[in-house]
Short mmCIF file of N, CA, C and O in Angstrom, two decimals:
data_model
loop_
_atom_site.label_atom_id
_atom_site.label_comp_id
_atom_site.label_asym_id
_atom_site.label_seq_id
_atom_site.Cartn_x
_atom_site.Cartn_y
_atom_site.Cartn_z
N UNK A 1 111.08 99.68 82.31
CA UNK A 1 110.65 99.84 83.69
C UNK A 1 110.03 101.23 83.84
O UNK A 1 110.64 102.16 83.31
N UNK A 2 108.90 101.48 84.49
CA UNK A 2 108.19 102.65 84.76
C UNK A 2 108.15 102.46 85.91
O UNK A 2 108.39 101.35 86.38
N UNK A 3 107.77 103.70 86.78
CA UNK A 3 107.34 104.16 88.50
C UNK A 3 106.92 105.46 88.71
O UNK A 3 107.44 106.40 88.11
N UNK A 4 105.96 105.59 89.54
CA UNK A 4 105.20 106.42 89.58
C UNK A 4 104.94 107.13 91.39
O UNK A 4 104.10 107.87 91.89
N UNK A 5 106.12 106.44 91.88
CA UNK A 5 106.22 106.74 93.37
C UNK A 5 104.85 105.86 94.04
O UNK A 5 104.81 105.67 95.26
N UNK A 6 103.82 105.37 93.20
CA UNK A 6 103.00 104.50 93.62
C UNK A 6 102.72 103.27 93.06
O UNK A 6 102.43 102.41 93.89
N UNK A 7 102.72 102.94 91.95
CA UNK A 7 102.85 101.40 91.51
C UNK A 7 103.89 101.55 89.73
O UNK A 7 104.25 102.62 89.22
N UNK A 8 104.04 100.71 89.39
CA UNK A 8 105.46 100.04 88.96
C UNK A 8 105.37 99.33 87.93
O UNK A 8 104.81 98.29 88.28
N UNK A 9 105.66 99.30 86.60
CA UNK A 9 105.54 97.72 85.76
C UNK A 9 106.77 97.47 85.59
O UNK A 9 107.56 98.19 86.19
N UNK A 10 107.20 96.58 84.89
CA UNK A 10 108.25 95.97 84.51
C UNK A 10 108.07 95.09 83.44
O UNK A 10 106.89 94.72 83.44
N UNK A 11 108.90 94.44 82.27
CA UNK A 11 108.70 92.97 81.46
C UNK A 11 109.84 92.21 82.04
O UNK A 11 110.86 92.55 82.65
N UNK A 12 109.24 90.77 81.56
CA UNK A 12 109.72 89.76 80.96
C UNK A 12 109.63 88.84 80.03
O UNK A 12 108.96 87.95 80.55
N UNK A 13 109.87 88.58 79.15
CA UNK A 13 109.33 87.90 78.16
C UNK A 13 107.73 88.15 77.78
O UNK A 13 107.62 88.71 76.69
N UNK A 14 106.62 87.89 78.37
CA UNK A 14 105.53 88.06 77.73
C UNK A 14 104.54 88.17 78.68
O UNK A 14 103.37 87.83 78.51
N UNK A 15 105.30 88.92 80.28
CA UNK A 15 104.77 89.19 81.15
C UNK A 15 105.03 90.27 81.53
O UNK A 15 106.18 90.72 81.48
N UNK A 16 103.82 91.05 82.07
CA UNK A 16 104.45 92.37 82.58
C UNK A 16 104.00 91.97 84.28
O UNK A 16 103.06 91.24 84.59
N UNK A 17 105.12 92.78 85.41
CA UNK A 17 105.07 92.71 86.48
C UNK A 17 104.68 93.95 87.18
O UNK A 17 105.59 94.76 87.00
N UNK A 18 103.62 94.53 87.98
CA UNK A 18 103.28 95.30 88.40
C UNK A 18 103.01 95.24 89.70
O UNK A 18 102.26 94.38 90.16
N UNK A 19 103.73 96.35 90.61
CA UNK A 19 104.02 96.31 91.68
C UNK A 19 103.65 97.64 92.14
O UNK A 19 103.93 98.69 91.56
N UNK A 20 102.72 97.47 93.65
CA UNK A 20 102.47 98.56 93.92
C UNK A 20 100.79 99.15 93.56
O UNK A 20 100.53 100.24 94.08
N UNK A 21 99.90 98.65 92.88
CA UNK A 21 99.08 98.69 92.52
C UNK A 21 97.55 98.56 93.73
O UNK A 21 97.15 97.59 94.37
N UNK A 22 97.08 99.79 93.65
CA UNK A 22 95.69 99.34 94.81
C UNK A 22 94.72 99.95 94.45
O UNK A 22 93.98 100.54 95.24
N UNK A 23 94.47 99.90 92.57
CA UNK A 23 93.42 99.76 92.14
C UNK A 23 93.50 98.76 91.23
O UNK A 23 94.37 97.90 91.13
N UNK A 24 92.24 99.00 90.39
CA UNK A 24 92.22 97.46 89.30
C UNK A 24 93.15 98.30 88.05
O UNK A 24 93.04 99.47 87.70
N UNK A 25 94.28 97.02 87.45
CA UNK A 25 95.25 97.03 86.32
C UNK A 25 94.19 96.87 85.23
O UNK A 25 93.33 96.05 85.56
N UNK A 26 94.00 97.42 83.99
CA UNK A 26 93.87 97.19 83.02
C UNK A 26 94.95 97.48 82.23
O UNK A 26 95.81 98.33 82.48
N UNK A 27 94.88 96.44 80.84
CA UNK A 27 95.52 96.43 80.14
C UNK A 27 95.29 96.22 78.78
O UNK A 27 95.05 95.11 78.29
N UNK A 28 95.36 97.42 78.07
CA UNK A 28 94.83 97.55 76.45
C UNK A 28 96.15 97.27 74.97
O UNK A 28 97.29 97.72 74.95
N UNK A 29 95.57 96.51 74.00
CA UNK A 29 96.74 96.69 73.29
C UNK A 29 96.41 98.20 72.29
O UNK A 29 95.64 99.14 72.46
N UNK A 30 97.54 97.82 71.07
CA UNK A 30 97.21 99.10 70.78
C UNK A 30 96.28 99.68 69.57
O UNK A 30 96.36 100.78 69.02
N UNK A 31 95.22 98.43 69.30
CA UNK A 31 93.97 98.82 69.12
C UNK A 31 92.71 99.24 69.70
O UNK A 31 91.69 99.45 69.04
N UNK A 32 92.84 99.39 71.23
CA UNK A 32 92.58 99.74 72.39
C UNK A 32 91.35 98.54 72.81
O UNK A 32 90.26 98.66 73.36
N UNK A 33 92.12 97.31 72.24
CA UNK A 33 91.16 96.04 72.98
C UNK A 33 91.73 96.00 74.51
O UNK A 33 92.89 96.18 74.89
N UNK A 34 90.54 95.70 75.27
CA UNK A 34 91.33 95.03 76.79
C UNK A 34 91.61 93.80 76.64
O UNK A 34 90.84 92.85 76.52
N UNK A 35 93.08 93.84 76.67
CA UNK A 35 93.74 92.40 77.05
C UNK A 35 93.41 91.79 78.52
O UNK A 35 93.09 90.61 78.64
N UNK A 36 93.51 92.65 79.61
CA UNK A 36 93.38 91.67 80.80
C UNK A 36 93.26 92.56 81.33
O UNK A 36 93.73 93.63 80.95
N UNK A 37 92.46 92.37 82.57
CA UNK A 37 92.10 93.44 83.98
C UNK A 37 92.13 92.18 85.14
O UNK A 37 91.79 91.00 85.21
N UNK A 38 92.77 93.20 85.99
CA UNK A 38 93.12 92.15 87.28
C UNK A 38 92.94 93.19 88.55
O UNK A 38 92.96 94.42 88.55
N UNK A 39 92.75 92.33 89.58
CA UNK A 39 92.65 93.71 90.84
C UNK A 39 94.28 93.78 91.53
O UNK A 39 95.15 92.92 91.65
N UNK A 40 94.19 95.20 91.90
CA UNK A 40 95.38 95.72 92.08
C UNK A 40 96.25 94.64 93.52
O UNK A 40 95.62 93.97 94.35
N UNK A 41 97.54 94.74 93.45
CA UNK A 41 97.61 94.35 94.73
C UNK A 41 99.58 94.60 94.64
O UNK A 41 100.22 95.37 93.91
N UNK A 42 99.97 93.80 95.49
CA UNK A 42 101.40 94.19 95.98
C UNK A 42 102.36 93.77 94.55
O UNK A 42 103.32 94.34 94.03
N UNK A 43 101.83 92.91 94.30
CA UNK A 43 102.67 92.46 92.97
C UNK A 43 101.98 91.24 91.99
O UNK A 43 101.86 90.09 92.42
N UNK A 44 101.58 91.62 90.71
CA UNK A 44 100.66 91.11 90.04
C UNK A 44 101.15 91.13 88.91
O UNK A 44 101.40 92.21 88.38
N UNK A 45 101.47 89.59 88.08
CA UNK A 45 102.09 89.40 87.04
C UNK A 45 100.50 89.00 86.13
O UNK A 45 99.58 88.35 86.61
N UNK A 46 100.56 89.59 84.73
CA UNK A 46 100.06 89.34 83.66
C UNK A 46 100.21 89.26 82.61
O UNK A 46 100.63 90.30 82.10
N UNK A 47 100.00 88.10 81.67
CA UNK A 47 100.86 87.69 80.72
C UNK A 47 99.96 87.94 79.74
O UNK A 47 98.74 87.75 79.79
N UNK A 48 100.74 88.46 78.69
CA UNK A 48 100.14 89.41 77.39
C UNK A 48 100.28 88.02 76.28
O UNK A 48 101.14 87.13 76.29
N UNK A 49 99.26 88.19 75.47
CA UNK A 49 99.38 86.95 74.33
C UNK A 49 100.17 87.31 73.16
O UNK A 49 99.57 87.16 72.10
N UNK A 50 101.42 87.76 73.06
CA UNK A 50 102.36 88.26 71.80
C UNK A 50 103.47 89.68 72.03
O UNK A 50 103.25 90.61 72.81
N UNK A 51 104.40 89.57 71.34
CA UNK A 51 105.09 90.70 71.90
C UNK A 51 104.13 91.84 71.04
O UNK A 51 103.21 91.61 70.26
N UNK A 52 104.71 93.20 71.49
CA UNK A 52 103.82 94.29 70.71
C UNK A 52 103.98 95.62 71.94
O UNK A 52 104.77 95.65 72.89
N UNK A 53 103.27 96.34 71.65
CA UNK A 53 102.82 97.61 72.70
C UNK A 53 101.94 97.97 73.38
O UNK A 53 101.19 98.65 72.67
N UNK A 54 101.51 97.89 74.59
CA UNK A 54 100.50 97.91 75.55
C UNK A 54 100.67 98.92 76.47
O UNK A 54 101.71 99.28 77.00
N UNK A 55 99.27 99.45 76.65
CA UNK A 55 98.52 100.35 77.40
C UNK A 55 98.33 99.83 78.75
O UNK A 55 97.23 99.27 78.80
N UNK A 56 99.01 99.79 79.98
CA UNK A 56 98.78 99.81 81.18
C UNK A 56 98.31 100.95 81.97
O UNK A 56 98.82 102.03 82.27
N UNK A 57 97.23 100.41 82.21
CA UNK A 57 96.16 101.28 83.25
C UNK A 57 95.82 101.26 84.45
O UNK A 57 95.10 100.31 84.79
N UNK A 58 96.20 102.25 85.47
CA UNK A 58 96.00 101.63 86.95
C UNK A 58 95.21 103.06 87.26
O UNK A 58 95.68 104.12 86.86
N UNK A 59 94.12 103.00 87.92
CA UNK A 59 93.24 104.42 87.99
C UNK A 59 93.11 105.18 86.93
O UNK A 59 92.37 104.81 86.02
N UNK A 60 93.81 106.40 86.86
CA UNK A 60 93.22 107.78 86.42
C UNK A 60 94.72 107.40 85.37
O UNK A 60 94.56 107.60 84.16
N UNK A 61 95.93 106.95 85.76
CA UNK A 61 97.15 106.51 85.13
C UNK A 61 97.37 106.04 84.24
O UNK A 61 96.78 104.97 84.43
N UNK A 62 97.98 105.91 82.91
CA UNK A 62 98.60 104.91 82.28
C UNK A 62 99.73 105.23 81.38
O UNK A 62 99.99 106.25 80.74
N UNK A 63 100.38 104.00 81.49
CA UNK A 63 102.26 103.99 80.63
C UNK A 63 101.74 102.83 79.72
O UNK A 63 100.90 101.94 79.81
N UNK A 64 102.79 103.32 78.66
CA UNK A 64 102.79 103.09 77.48
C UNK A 64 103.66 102.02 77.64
O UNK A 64 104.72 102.39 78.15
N UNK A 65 103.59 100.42 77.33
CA UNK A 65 105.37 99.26 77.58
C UNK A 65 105.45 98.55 76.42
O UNK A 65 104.52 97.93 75.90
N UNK A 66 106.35 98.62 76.09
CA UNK A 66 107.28 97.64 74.92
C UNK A 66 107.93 96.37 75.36
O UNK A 66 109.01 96.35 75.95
N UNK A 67 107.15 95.20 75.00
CA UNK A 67 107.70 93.83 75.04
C UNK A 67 108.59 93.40 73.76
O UNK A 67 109.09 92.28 73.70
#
């Protein structure tokens, strides 16, 4: 779990949950392909294709998450 006093991820199984978000999420693995970009909003689940380590990006921001 990460927080940033402004948006939030979380896992579950092969989703990450991001909350809090009011720009666009990108999300890189860690060959720095984009897995998925979505627009920001109150709570926005995106499901990653494999466990591994991903780069979540929201603006100028990003945390490092372990599935």
């Amino acid at each position: 779990i990460f927080s940033d006093n402004s948006w939030s991820v979380h896992t579950s199984d092969l989703t990450l949950f991001i909350s809090g978000a009011k720009t666009t999420i990108e999300v890189y693995d860690l060959t720095g392909k984009l897995v998925a970009r979505r627009n920001g909003g109150e709570d926005v689940e995106i499901a990653v294709p494999q466990k591994g380590v991903y780069l979540v990006k929201v603006g100028k921001r990003s945390q490092k998450v372990e599935l």
